[in-house]
PDB file of C-alpha atoms in Angstrom:
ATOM      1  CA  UNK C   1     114.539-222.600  98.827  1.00  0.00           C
ATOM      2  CA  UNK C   2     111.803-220.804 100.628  1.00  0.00           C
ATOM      3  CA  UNK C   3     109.057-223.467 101.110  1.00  0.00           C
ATOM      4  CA  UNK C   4     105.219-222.784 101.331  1.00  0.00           C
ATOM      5  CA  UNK C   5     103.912-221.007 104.387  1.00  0.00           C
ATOM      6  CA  UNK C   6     106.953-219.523 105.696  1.00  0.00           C
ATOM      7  CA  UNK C   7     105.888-216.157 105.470  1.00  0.00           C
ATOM      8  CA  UNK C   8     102.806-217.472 107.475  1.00  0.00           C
ATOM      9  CA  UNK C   9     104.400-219.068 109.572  1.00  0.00           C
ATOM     10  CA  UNK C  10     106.548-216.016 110.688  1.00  0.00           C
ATOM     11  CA  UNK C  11     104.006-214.164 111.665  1.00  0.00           C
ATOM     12  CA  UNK C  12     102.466-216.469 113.324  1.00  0.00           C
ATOM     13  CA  UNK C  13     105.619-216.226 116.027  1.00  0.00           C
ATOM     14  CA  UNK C  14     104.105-213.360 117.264  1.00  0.00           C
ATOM     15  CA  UNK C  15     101.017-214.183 117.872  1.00  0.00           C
ATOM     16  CA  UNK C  16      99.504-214.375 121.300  1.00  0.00           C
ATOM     17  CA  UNK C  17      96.818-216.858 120.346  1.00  0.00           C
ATOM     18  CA  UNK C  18      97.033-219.413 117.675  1.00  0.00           C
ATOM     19  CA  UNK C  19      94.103-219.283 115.935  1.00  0.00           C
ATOM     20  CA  UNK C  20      95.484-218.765 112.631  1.00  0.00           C
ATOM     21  CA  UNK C  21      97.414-222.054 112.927  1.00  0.00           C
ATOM     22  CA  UNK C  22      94.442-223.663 114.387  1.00  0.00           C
ATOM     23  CA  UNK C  23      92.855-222.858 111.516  1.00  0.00           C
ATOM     24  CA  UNK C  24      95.488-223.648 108.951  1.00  0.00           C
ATOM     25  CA  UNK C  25      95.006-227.102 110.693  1.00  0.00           C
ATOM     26  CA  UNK C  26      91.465-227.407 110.552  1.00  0.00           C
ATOM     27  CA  UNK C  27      91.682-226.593 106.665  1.00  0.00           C
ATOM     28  CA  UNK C  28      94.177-229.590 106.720  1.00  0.00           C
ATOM     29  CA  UNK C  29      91.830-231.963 108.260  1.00  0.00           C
ATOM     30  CA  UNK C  30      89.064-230.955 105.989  1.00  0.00           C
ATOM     31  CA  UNK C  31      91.235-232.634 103.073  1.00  0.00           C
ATOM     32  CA  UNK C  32      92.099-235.250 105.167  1.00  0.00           C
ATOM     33  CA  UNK C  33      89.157-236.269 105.967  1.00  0.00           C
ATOM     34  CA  UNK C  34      86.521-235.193 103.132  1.00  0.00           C
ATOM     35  CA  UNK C  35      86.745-238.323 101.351  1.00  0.00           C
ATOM     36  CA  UNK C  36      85.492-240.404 104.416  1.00  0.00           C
ATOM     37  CA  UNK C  37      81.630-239.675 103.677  1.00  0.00           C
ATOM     38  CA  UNK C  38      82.640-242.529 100.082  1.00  0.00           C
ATOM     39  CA  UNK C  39      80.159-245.368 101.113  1.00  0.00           C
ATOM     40  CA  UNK C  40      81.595-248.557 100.263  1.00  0.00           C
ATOM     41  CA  UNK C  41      84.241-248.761  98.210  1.00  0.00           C
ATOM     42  CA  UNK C  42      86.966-251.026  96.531  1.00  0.00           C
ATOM     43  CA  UNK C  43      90.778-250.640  97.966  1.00  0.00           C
ATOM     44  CA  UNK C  44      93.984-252.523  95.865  1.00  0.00           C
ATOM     45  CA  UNK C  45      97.108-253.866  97.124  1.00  0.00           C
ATOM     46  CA  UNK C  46      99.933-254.237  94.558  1.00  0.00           C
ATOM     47  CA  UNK C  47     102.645-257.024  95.317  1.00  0.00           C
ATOM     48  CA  UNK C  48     104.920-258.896  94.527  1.00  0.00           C
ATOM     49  CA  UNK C  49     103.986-263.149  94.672  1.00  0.00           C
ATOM     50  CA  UNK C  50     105.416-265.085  97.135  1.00  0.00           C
ATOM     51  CA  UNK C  51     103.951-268.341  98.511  1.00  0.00           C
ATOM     52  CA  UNK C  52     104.192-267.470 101.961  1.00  0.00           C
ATOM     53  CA  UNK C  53     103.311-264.036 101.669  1.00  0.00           C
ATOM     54  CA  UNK C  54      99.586-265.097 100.078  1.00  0.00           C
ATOM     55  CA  UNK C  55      99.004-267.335 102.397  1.00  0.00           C
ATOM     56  CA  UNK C  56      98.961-264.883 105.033  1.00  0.00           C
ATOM     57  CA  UNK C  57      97.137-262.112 103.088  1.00  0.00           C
ATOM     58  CA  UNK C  58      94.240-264.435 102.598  1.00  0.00           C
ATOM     59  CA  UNK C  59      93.812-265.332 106.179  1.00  0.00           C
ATOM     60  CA  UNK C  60      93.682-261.401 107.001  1.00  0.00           C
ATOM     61  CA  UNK C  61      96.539-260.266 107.438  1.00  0.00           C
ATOM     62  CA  UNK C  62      98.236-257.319 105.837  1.00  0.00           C
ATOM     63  CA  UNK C  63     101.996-255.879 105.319  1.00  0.00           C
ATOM     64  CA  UNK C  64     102.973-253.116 107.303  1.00  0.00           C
ATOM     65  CA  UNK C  65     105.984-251.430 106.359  1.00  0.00           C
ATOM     66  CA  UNK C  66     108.060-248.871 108.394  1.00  0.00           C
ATOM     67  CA  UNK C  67     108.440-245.766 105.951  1.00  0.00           C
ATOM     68  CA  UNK C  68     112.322-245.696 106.430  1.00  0.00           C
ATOM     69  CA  UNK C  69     111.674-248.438 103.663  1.00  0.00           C
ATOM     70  CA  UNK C  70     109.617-246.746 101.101  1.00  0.00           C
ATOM     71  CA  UNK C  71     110.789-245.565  97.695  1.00  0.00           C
ATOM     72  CA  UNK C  72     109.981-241.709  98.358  1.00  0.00           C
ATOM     73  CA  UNK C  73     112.953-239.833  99.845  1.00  0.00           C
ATOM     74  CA  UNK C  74     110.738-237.368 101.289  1.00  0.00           C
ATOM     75  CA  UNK C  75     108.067-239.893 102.789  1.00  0.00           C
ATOM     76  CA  UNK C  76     107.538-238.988 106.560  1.00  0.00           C
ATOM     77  CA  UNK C  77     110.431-236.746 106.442  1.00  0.00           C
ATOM     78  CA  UNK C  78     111.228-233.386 108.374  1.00  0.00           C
ATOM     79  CA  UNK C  79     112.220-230.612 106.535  1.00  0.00           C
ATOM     80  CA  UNK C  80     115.440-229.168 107.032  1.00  0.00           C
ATOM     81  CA  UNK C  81     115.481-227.562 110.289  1.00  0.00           C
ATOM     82  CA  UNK C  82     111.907-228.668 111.291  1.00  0.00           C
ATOM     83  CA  UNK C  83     111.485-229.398 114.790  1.00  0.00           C
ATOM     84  CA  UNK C  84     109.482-232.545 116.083  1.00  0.00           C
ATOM     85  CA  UNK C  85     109.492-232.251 119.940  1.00  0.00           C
ATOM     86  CA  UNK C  86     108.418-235.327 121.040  1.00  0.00           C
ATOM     87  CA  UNK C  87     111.502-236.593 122.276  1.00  0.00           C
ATOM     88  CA  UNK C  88     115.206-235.170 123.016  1.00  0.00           C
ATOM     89  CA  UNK C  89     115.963-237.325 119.069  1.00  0.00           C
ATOM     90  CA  UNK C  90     114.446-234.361 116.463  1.00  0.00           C
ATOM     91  CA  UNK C  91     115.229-236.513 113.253  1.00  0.00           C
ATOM     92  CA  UNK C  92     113.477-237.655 110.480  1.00  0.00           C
ATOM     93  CA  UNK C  93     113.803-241.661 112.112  1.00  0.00           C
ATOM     94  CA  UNK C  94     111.783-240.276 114.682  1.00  0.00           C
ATOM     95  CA  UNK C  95     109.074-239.745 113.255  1.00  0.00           C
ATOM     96  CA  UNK C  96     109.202-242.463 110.704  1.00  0.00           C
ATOM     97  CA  UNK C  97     109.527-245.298 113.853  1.00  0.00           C
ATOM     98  CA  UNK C  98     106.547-244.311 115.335  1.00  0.00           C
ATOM     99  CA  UNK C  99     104.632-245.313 112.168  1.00  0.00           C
ATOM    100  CA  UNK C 100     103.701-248.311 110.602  1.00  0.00           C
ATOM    101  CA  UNK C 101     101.915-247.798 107.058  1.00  0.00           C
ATOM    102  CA  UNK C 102     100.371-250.120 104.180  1.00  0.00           C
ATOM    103  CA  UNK C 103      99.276-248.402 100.914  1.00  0.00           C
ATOM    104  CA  UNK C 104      96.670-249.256  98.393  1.00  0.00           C
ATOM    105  CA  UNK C 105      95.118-247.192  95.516  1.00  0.00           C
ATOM    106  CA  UNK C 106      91.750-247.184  93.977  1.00  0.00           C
ATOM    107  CA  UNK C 107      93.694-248.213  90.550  1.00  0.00           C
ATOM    108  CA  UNK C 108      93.749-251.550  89.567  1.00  0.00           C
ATOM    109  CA  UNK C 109      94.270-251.472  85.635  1.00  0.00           C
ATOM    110  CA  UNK C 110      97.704-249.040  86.321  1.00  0.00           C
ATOM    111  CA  UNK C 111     100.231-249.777  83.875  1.00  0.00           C
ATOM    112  CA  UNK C 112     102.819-247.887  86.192  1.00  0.00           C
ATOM    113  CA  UNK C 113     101.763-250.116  89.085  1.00  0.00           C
ATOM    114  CA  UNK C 114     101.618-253.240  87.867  1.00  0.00           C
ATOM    115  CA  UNK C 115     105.323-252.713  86.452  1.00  0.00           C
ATOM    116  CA  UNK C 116     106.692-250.909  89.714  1.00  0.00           C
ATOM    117  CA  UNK C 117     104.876-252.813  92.544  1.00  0.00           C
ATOM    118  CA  UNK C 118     104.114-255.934  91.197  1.00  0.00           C
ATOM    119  CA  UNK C 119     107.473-257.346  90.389  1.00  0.00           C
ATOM    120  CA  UNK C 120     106.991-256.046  86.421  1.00  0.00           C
ATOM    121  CA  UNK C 121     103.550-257.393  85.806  1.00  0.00           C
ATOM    122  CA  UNK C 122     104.232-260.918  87.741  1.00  0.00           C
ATOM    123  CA  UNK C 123     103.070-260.213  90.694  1.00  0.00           C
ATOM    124  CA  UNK C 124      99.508-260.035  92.208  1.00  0.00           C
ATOM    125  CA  UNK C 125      96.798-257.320  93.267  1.00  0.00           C
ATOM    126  CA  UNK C 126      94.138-258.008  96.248  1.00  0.00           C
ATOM    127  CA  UNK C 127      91.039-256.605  96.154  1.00  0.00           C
ATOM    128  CA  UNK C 128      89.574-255.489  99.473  1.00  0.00           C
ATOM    129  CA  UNK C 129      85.667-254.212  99.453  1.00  0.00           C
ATOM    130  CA  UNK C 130      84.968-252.233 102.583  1.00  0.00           C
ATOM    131  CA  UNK C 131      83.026-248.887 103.761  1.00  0.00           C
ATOM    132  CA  UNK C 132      86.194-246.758 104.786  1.00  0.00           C
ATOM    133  CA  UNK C 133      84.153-244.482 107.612  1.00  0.00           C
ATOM    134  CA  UNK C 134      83.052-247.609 109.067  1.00  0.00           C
ATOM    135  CA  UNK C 135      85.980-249.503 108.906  1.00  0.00           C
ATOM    136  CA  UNK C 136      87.936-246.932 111.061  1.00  0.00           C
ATOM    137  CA  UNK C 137      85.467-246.252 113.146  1.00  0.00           C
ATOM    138  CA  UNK C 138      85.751-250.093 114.339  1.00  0.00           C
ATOM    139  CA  UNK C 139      89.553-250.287 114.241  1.00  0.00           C
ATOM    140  CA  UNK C 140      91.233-247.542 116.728  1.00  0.00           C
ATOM    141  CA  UNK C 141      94.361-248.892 115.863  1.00  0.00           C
ATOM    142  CA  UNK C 142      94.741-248.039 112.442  1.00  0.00           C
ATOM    143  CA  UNK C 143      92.983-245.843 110.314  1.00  0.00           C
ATOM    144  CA  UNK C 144      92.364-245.357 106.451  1.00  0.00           C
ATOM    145  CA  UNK C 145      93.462-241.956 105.019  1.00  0.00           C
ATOM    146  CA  UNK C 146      93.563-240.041 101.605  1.00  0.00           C
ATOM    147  CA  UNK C 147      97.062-238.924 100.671  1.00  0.00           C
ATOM    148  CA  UNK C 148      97.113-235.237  99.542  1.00  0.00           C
ATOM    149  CA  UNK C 149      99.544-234.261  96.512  1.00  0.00           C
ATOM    150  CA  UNK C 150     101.710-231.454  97.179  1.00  0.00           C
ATOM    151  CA  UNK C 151     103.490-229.316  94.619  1.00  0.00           C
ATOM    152  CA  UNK C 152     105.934-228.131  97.450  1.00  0.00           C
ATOM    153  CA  UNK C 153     106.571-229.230 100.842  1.00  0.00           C
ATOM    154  CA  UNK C 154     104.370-227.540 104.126  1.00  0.00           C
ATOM    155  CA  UNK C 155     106.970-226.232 106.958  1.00  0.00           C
ATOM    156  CA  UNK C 156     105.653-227.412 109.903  1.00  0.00           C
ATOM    157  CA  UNK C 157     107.919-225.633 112.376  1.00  0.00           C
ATOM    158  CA  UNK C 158     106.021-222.973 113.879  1.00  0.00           C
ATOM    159  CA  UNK C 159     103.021-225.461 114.533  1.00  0.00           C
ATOM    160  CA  UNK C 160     105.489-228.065 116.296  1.00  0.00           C
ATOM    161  CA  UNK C 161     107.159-225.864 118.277  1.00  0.00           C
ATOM    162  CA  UNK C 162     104.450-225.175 120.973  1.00  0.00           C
ATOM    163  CA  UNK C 163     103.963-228.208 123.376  1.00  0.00           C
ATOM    164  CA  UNK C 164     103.005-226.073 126.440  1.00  0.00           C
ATOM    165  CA  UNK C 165      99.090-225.626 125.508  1.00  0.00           C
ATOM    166  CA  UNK C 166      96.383-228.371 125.058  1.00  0.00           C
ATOM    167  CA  UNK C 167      95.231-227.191 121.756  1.00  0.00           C
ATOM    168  CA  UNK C 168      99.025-227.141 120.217  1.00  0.00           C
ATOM    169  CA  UNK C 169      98.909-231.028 121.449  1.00  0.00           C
ATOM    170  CA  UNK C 170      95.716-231.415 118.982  1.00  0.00           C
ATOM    171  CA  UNK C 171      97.532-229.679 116.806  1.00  0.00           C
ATOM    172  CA  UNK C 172     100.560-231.282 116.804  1.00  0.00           C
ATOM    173  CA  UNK C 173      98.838-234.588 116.056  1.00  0.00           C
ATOM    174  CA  UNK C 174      96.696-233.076 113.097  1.00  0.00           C
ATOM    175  CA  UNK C 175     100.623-232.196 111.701  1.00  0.00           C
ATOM    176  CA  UNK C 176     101.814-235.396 112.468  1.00  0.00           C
ATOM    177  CA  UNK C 177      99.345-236.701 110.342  1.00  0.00           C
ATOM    178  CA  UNK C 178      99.514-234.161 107.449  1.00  0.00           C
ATOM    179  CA  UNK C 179     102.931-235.123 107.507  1.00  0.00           C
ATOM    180  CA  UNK C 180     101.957-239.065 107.453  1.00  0.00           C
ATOM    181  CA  UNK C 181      99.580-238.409 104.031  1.00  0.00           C
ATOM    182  CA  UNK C 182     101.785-235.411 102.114  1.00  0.00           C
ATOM    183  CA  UNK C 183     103.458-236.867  99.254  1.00  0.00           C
ATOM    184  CA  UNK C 184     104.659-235.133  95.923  1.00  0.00           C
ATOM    185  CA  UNK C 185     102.343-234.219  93.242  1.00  0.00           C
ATOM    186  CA  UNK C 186     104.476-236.708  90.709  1.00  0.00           C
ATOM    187  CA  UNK C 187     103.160-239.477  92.506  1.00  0.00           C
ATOM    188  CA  UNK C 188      99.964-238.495  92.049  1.00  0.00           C
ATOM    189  CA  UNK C 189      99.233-241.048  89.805  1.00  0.00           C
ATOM    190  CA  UNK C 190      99.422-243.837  92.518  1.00  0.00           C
ATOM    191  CA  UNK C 191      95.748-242.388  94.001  1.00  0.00           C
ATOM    192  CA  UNK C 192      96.805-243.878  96.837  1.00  0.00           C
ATOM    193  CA  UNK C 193      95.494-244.446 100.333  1.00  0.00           C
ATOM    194  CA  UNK C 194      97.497-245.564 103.394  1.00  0.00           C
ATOM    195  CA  UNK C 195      96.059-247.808 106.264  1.00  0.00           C
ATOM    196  CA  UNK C 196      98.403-245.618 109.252  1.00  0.00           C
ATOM    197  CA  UNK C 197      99.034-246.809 112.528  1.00  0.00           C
ATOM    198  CA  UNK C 198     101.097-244.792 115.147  1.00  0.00           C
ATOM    199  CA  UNK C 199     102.625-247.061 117.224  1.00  0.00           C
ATOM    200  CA  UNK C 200     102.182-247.138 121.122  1.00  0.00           C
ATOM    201  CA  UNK C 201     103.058-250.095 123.193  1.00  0.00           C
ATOM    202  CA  UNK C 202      99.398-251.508 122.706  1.00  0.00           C
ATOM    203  CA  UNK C 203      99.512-251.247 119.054  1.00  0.00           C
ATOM    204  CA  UNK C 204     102.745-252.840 118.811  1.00  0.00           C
ATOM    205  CA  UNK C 205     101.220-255.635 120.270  1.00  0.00           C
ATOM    206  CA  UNK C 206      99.001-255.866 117.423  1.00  0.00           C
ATOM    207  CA  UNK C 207     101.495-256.381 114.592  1.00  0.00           C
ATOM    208  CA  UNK C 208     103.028-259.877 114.086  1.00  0.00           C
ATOM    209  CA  UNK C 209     107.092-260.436 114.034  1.00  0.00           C
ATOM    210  CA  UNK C 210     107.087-256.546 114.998  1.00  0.00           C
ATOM    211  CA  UNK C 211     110.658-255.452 114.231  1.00  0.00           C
ATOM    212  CA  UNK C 212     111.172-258.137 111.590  1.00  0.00           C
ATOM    213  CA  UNK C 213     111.483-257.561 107.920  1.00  0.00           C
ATOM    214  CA  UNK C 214     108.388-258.574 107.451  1.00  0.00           C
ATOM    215  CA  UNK C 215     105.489-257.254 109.720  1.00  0.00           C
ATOM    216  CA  UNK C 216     102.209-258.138 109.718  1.00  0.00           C
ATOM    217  CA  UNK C 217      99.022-256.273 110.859  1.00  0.00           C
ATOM    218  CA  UNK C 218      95.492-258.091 111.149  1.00  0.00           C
ATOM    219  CA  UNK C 219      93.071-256.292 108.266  1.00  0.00           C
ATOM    220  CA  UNK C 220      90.311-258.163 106.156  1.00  0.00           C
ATOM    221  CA  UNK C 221      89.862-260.967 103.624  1.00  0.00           C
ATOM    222  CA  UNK C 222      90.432-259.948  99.968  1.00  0.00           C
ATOM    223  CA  UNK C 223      87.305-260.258  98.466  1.00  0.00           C
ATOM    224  CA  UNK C 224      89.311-260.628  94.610  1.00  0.00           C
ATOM    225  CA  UNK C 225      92.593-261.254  93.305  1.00  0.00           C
ATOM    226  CA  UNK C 226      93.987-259.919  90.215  1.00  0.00           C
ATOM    227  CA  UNK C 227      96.685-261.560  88.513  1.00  0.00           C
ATOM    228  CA  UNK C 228      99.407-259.946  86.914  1.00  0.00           C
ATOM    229  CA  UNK C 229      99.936-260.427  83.038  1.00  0.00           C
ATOM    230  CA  UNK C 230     103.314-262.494  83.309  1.00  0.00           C
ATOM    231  CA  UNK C 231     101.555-264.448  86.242  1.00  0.00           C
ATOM    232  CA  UNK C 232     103.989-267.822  86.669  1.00  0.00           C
ATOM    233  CA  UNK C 233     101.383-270.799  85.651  1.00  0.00           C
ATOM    234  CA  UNK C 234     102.959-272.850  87.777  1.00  0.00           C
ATOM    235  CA  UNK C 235     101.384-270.837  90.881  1.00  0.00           C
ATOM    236  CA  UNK C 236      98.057-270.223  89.551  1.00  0.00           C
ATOM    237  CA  UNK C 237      96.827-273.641  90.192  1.00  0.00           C
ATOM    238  CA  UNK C 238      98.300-273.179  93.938  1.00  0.00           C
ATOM    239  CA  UNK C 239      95.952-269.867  93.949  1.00  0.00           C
ATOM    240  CA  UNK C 240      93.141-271.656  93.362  1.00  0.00           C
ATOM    241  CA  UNK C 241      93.762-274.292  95.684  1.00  0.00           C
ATOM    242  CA  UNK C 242      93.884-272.049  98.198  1.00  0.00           C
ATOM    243  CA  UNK C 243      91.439-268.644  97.634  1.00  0.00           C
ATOM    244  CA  UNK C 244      88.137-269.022  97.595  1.00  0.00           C
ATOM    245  CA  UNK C 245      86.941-265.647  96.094  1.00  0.00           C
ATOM    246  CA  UNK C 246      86.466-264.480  92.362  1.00  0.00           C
ATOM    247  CA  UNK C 247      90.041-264.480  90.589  1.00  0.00           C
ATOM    248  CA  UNK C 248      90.933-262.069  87.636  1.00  0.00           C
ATOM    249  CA  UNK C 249      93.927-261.402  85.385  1.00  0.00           C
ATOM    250  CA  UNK C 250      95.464-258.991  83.537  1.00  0.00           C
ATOM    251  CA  UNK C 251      95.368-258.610  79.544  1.00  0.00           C
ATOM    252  CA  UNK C 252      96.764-256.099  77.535  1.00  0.00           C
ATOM    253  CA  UNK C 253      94.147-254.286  75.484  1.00  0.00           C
ATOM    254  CA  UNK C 254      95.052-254.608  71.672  1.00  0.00           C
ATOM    255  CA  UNK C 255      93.421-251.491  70.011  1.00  0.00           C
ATOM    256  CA  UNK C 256      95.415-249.148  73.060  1.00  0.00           C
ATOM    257  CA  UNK C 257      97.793-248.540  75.671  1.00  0.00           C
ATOM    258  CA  UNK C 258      95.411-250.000  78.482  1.00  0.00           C
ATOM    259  CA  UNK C 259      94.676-253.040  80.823  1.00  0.00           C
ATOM    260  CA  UNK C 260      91.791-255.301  81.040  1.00  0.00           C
ATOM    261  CA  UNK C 261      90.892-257.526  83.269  1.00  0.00           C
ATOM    262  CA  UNK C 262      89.387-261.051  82.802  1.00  0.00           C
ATOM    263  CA  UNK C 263      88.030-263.510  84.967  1.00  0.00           C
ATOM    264  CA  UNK C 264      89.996-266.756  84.946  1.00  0.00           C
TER     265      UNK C 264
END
């Protein structure tokens, strides 16, 4: 199946400069980075409730997740035949271990989500208010990015392939990260962003039980919590006890297939 821009990308082999893949790049970063001007605005984490789990998230800490553990098959993956040279391993696992991701969505009344990442409406959404361009312009070690919906996958090869030139390094990190954000149009509906971090030894440092199941990264205080509408009782009391901001939960509207959300 021929994929988009392999026509471009064959001419592009014989080119002596590389300006038309520098500026195939550039038009990548544009999307990448247009929505970063947004002021402040309101991020939501989806999750299933566990005790332990809040606890942390409260304090300021966030899940990181390698993407060899996400739900998309074609998440950080290489296309067939697309060449990563970084190291002498050109695989998909590659590329995926050198990340570290955490997604939100500027959703927080999804029916979809609350039934797929909140344990089928029993689970929990934080609420985290923050001005994006400021935010990773404080935090080198993770940054907040868009996610760009794809009808069909980008070929990357021709762009990867050059490593001998200091603009194909800048270019080979603007693909890395077009890579990190390109998802399928039919999760489009998620509107998600992704908190990225590409790990180095430094950054490593900077997650908690790195290489466990469970990683944590140091983020920000929710500023809300939304419950989910089969929120256990039994826990809500324990919520209280131990958040301090507004809490919310989820009702089903009665007149149509939508979500409210009420303060408890």
């Amino acid at each position: 199946m021929c994929c988009v821009g392999d026509e471009v990308f064959s001419e592009m082999v014989n080119m002596t400069d590389l300006r038309k893949i520098s500026d195939w790049v550039a038009g990548c970063q544009r999307r990448i980075t247009e929505f970063l001007s947004t002021q402040e605005v309101t991020l939501y984490k989806y999750q299933k409730f566990d005790r332990n789990a809040f606890l942390s998230t409260v304090s300021g800490k966030i899940k990181v997740t390698n993407p060899k553990d996400f739900n998309d098959l074609y998440d950080l993956d290489l296309l067939s035949g697309e060449y990563f040279p970084m190291t002498d391993r050109k695989n998909s696992d590659l590329l995926r271990d050198v990340m570290r991701v955490s997604c939100f969505t500027t959703t927080p009344d999804s029916i979809l989500m609350w039934a797929h990442y909140a344990d089928n409406n029993r689970g929990i959404c934080y609420c985290y208010d923050l001005n994006i361009k400021q935010y990773n312009e404080a935090n080198p070690f993770g940054s907040i990015v868009s996610v760009i919906y794809e009808d069909h996958p980008v070929n990357l090869t021709e762009v990867l392939k050059h490593s001998d030139d200091d603009n194909i390094i800048r270019l080979r990190t603007m693909a890395l990260a077009f890579r990190s954000i390109s998802k399928c149009s039919e999760w489009s509906y998620e509107k998600e962003l992704r908190l990225l971090i590409q790990l180095n030894e430094e950054k490593k440092n900077k997650i908690h039980n790195f290489g466990s199941s469970l990683e944590l990264y140091d983020f920000l205080t929710p500023s809300d919590i939304i419950l989910g509408a089969k929120f256990d009782e039994e826990n809500v009391r324990f919520i209280k006890d131990n958040f301090a901001g507004n809490i919310y939960q989820i009702r089903p509207n009665d007149c149509e297939y939508s979500l409210d959300i009420r303060r408890l």
